PDB file of C-alpha atoms in Angstrom:
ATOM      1  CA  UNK S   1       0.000   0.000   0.000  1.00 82.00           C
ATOM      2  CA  UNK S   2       1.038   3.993   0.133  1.00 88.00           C
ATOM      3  CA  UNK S   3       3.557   4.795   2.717  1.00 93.00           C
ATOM      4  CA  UNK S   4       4.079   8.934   3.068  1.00 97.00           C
ATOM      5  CA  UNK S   5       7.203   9.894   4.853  1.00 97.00           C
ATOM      6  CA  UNK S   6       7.316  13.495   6.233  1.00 98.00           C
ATOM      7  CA  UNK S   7      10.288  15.351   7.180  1.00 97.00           C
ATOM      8  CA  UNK S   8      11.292  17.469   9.465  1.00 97.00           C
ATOM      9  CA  UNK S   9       9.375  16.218  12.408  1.00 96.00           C
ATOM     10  CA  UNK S  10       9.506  19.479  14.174  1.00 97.00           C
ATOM     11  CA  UNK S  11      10.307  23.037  12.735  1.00 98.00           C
ATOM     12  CA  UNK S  12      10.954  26.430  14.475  1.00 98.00           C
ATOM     13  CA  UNK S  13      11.238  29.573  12.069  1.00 98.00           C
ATOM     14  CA  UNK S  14      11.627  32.961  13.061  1.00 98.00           C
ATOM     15  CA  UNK S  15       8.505  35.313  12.335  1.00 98.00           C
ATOM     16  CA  UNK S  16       8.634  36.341   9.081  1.00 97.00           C
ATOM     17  CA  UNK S  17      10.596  33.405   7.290  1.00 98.00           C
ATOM     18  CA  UNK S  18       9.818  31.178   5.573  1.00 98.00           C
ATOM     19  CA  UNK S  19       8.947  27.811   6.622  1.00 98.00           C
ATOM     20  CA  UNK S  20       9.370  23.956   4.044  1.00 98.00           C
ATOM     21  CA  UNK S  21       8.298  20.734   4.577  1.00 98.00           C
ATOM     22  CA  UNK S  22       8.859  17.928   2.709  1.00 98.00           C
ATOM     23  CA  UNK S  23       6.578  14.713   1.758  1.00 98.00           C
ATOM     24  CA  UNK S  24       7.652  11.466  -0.253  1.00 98.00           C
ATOM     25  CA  UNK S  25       5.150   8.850  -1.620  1.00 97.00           C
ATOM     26  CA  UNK S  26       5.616   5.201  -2.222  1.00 95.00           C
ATOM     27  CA  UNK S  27       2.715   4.497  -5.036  1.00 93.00           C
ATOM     28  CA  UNK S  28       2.941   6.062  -8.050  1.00 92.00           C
ATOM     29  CA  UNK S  29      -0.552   5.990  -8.696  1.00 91.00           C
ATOM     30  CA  UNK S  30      -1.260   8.763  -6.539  1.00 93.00           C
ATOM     31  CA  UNK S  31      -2.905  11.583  -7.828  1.00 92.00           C
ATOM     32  CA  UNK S  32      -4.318  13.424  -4.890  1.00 93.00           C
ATOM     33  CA  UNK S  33      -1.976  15.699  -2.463  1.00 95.00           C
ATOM     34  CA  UNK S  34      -3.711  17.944   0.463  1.00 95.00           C
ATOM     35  CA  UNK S  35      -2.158  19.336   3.127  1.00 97.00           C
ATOM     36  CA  UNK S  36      -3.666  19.618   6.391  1.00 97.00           C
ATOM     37  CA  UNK S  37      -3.086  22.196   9.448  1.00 97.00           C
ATOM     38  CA  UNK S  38      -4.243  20.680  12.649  1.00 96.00           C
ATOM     39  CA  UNK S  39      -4.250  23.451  16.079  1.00 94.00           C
ATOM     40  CA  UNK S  40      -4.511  21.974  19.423  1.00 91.00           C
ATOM     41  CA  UNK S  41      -8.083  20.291  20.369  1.00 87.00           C
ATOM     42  CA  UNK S  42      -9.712  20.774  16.935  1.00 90.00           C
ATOM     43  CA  UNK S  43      -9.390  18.661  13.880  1.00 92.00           C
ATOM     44  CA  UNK S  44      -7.365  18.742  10.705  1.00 95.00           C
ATOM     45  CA  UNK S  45      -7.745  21.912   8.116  1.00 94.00           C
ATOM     46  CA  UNK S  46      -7.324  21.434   4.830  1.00 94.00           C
ATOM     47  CA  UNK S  47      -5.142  24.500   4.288  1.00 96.00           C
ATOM     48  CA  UNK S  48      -3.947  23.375   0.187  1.00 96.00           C
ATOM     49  CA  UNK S  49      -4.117  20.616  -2.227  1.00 94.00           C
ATOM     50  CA  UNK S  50      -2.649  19.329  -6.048  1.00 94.00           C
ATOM     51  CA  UNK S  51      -3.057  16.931  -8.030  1.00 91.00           C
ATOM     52  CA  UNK S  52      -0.526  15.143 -10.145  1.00 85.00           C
ATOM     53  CA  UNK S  53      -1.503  16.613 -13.346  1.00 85.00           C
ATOM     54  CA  UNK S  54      -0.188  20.221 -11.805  1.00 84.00           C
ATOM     55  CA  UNK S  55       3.482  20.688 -10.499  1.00 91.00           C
ATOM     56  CA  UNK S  56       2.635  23.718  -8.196  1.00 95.00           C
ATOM     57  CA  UNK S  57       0.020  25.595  -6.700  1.00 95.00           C
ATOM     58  CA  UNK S  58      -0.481  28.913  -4.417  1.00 97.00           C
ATOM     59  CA  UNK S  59      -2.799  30.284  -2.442  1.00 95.00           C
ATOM     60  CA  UNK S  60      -1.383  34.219  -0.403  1.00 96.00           C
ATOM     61  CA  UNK S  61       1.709  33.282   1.376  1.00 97.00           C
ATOM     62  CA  UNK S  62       1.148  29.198   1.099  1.00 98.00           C
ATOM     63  CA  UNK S  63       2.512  27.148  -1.646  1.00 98.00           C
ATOM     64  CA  UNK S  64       2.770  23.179  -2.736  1.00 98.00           C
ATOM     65  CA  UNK S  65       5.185  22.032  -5.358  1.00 97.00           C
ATOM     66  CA  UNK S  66       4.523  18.458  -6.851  1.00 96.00           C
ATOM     67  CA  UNK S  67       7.529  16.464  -8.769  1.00 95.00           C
ATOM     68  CA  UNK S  68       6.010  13.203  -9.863  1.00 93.00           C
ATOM     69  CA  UNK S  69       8.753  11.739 -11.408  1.00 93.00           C
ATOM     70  CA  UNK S  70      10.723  12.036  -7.562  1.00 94.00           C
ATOM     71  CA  UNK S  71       7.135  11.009  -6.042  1.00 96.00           C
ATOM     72  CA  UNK S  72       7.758  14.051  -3.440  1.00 95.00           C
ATOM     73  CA  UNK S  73       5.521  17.468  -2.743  1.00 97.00           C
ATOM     74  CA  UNK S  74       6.424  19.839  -0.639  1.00 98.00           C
ATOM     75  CA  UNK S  75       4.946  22.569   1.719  1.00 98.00           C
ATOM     76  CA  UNK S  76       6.391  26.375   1.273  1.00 98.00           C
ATOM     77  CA  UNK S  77       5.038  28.846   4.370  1.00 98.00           C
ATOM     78  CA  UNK S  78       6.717  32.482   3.264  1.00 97.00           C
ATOM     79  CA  UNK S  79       6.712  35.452   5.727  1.00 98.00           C
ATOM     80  CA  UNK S  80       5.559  33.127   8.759  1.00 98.00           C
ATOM     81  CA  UNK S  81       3.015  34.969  11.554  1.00 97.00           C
ATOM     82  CA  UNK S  82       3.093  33.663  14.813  1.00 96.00           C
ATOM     83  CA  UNK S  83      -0.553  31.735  13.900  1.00 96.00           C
ATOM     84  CA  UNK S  84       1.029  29.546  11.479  1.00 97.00           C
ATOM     85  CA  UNK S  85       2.608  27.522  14.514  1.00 97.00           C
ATOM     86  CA  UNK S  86       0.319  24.490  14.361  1.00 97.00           C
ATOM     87  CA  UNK S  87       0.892  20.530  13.310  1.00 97.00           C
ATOM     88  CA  UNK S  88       0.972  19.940   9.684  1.00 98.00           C
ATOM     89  CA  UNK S  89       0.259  16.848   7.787  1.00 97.00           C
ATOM     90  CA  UNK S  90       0.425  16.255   4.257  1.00 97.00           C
ATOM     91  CA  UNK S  91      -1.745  12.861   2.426  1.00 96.00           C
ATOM     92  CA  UNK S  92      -1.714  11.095  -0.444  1.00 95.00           C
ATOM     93  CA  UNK S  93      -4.868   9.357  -2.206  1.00 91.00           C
ATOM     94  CA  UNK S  94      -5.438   7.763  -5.608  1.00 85.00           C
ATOM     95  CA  UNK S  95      -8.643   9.261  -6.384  1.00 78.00           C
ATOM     96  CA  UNK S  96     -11.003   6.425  -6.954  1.00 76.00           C
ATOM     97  CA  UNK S  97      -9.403   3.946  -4.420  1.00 78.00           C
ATOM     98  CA  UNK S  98     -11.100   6.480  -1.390  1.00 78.00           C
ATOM     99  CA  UNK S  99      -8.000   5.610   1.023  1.00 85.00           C
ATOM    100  CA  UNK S 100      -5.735   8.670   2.253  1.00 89.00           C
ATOM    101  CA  UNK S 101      -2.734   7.867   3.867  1.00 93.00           C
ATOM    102  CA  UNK S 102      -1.015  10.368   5.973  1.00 95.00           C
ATOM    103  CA  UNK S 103       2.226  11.626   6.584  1.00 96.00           C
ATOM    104  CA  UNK S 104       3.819  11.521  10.545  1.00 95.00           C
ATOM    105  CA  UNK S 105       3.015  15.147  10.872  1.00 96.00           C
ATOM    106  CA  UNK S 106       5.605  18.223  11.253  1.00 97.00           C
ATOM    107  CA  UNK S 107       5.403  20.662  14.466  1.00 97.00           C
ATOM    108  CA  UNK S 108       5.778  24.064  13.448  1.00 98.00           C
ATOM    109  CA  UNK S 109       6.717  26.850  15.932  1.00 98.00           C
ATOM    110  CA  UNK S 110       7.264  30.022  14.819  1.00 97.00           C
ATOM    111  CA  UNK S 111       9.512  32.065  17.155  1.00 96.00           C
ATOM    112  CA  UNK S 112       8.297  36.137  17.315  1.00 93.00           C
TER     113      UNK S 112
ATOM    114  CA  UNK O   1     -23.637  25.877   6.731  1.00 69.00           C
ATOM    115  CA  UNK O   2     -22.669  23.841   9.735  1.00 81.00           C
ATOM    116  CA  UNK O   3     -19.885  21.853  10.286  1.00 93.00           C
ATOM    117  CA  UNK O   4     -19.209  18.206  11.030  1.00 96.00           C
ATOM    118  CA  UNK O   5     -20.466  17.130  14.253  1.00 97.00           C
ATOM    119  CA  UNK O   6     -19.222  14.141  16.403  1.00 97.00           C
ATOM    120  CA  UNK O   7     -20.850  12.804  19.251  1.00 97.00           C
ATOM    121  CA  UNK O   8     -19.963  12.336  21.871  1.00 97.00           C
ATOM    122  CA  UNK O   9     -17.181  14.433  22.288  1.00 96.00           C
ATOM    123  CA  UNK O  10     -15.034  12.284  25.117  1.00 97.00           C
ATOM    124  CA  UNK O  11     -15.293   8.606  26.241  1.00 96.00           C
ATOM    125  CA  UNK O  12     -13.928   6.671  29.182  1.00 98.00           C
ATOM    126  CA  UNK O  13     -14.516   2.617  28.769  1.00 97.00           C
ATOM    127  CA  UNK O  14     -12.720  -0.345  30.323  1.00 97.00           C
ATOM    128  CA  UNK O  15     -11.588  -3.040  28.525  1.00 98.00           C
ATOM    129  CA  UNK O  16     -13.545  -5.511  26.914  1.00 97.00           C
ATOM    130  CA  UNK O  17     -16.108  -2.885  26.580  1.00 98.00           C
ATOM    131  CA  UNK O  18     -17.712  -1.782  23.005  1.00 98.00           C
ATOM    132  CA  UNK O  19     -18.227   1.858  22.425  1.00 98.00           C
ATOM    133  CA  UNK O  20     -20.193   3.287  19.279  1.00 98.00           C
ATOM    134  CA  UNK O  21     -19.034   6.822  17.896  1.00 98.00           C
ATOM    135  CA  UNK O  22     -21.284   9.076  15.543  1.00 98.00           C
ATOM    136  CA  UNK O  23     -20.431  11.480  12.935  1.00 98.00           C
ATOM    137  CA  UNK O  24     -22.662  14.272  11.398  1.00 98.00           C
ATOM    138  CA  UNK O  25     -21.254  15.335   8.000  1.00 97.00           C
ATOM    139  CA  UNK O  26     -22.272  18.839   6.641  1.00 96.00           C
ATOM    140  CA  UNK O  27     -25.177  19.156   4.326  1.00 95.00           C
ATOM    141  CA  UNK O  28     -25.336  17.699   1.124  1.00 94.00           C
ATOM    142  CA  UNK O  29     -21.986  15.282   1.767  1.00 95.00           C
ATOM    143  CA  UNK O  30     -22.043  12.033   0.798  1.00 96.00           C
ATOM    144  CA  UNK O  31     -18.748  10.279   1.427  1.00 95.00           C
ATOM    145  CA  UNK O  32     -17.735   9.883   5.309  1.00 96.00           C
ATOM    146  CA  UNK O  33     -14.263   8.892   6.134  1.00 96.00           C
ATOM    147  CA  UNK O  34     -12.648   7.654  10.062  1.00 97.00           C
ATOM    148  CA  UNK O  35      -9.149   8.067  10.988  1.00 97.00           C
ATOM    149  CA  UNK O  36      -7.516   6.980  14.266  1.00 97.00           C
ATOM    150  CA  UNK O  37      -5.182  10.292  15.672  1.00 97.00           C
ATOM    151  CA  UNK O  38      -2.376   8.569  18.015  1.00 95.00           C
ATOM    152  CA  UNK O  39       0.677  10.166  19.741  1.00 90.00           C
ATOM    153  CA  UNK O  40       2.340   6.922  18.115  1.00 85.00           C
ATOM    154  CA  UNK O  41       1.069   5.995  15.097  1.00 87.00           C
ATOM    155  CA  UNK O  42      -0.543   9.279  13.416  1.00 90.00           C
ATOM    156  CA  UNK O  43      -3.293   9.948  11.895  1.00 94.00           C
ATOM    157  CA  UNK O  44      -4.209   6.241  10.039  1.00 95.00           C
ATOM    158  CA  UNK O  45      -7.907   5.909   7.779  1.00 94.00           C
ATOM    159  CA  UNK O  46     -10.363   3.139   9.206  1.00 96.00           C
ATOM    160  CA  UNK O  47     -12.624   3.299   6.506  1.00 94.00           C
ATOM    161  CA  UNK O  48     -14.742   5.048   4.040  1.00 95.00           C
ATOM    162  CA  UNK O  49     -18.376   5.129   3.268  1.00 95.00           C
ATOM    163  CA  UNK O  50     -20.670   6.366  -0.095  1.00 95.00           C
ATOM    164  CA  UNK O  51     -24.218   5.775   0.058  1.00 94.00           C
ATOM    165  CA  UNK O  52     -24.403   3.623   3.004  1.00 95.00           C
ATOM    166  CA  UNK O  53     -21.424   1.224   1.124  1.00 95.00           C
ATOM    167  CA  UNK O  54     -17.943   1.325   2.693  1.00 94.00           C
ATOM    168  CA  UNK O  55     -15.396   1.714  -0.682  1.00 92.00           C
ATOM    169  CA  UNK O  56     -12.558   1.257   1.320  1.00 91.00           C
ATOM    170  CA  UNK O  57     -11.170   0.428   4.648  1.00 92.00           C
ATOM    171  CA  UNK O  58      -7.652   0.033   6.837  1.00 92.00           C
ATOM    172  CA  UNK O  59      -5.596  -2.180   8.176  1.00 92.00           C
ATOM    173  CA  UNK O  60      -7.364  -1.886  11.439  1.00 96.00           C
ATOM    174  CA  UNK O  61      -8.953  -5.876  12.964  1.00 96.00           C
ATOM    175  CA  UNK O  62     -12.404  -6.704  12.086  1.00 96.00           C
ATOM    176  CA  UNK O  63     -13.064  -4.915  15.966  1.00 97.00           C
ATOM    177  CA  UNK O  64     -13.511  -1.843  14.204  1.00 98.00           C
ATOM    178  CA  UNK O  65     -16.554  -1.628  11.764  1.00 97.00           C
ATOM    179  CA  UNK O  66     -18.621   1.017  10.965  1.00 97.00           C
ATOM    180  CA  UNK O  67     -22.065   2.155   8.781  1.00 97.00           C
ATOM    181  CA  UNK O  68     -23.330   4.830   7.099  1.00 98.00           C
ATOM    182  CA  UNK O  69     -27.334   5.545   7.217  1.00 97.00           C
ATOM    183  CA  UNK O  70     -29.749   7.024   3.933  1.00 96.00           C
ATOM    184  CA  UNK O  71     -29.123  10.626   5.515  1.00 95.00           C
ATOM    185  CA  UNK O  72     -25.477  10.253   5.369  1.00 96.00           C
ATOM    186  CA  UNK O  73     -25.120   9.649   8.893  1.00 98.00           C
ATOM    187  CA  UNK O  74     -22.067   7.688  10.203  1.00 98.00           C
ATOM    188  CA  UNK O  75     -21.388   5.528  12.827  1.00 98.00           C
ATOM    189  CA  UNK O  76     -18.353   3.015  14.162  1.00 98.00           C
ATOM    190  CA  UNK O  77     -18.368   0.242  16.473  1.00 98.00           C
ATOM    191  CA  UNK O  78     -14.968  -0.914  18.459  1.00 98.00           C
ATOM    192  CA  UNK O  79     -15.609  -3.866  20.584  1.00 96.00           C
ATOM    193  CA  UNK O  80     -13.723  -5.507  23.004  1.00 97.00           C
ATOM    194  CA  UNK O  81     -11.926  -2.407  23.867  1.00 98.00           C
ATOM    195  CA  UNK O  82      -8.179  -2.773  24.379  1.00 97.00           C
ATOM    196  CA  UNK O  83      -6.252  -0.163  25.601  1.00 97.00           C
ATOM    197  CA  UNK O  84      -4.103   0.720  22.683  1.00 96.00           C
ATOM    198  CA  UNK O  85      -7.928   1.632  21.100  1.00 97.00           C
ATOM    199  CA  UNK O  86      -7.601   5.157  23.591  1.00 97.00           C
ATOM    200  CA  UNK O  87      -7.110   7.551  20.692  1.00 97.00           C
ATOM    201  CA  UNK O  88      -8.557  10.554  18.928  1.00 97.00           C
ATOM    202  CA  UNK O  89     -11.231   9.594  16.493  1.00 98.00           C
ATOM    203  CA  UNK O  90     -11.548  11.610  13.542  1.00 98.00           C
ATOM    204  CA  UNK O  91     -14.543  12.060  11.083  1.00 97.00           C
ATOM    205  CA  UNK O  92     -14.175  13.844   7.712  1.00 96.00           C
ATOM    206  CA  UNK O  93     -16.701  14.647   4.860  1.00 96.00           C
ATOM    207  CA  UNK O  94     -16.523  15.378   1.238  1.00 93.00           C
ATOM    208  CA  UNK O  95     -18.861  15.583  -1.596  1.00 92.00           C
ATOM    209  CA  UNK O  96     -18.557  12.292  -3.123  1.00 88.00           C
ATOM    210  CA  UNK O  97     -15.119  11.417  -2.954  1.00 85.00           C
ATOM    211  CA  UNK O  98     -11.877  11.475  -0.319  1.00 81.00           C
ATOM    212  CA  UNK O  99      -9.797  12.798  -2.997  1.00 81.00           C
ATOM    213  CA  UNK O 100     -11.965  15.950  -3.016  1.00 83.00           C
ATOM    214  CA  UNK O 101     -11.977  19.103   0.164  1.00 86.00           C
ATOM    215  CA  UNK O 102     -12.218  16.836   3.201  1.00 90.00           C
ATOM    216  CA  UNK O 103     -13.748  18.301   6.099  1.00 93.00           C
ATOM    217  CA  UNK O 104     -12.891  17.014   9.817  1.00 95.00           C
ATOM    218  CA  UNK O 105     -15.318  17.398  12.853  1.00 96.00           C
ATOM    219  CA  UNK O 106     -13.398  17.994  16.253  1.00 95.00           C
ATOM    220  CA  UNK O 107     -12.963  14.066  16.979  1.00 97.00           C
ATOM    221  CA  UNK O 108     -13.969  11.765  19.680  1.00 97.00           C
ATOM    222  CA  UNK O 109     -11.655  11.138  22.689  1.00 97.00           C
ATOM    223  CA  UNK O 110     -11.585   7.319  23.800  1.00 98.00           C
ATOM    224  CA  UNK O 111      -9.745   6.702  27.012  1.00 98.00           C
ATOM    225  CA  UNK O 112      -9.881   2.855  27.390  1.00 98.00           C
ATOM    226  CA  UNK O 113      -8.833   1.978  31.134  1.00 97.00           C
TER     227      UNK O 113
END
């Protein structure tokens, strides 16, 4: 089955920089890549998502890049604000096959 | 339009107990998805369900089952609660499909004891 691996576990930026994380998929037939904010006692926010036939995607100060031929997507934070600092997950699906598997989560703290 | 609801929103069994969880999705959703949140293990999908039919499910033992009712409504069962079941339980709804804007209600937290 799909195995994401998510790197760095934990991530402390200064306010104002800019923050990366980094997701790597096993199956190749993935085509479906959200990423998911999660703050403390609530559930997970879909905060961006691509799919594989797009290589990136922005929304304000939050991007996703996609390289399929790598199988790896990555997360791209710019000019951080203290309410950024939250849990992040990013997913992979195969639309169709209705199973998301997620990544081990990265712990961002942004530093004022 | 409101949100997804889960009731209840904490649990305390004992082992060997069976505890049954329910999710609300928003209006007009159709597909229903459960995830198991754990300090250890993550965030890992149970199952899915599409017009009362699950499409897919985990690699989670036959313990954990679940249904979806004509209005969209979910439920899941765990029986014979162990104690590495005492974990946040996640619902999410979409449209029609998981690949599509996945909305999570606040979760149910198990404490089996």
């Amino acid at each position: 089955g799909e195995n994401v691996e998510q790197h760095p576990s934990t991530l402390s930026v200064q306010e104002g920089d800019s923050a990366v994380i980094k997701c790597t998929y096993s199956d190749s037939a993935s085509n479906y890549f959200p990423w998911y904010k999660q703050e403390l006692g609530k559930g997970p926010q879909l905060i961006i998502d691509i799919r594989s036939n797009v290589g990136e995607k922005k929304d304000q100060r939050i991007a996703v890049t996609l390289n399929k031929t790598a199988k790896h997507f990555s997360l791209h934070i710019t000019e951080t604000q203290p309410e950024d600092s939250a849990v992040y997950f990013c997913a992979a699906s195969n639309f169709g096959n209705e199973k998301l598997t997620f990544g081990t989560g990265t712990r961002l703290t942004i530093i004022p | 339009k409101a949100g997804v609801t889960q009731t209840p929103r904490y649990l305390i069994k004992t082992r060997g107990q069976q505890v049954t969880l329910s999710c609300s999705p928003i209006s007009g959703h159709r597909s229903v998805s459960w995830y198991q949140q754990t300090p250890g293990q993550g965030l890992q999908f149970l199952f899915e369900y599409f017009s009362e039919t699950q499409r897919n499910k985990g690699n989670f033992p036959g313990r954990f089952s679940g249904r979806q009712f004509s209005n969209s409504r979910s439920e899941m069962n765990v029986s014979t609660l162990e104690l590495g079941d005492s974990a946040l339980y996640l619902c999410a709804s979409s449209p029609s499909s998981i690949s599509e804007t996945q909305y999570f209600g606040p979760g149910t937290r198990l404490l089996v004891l």
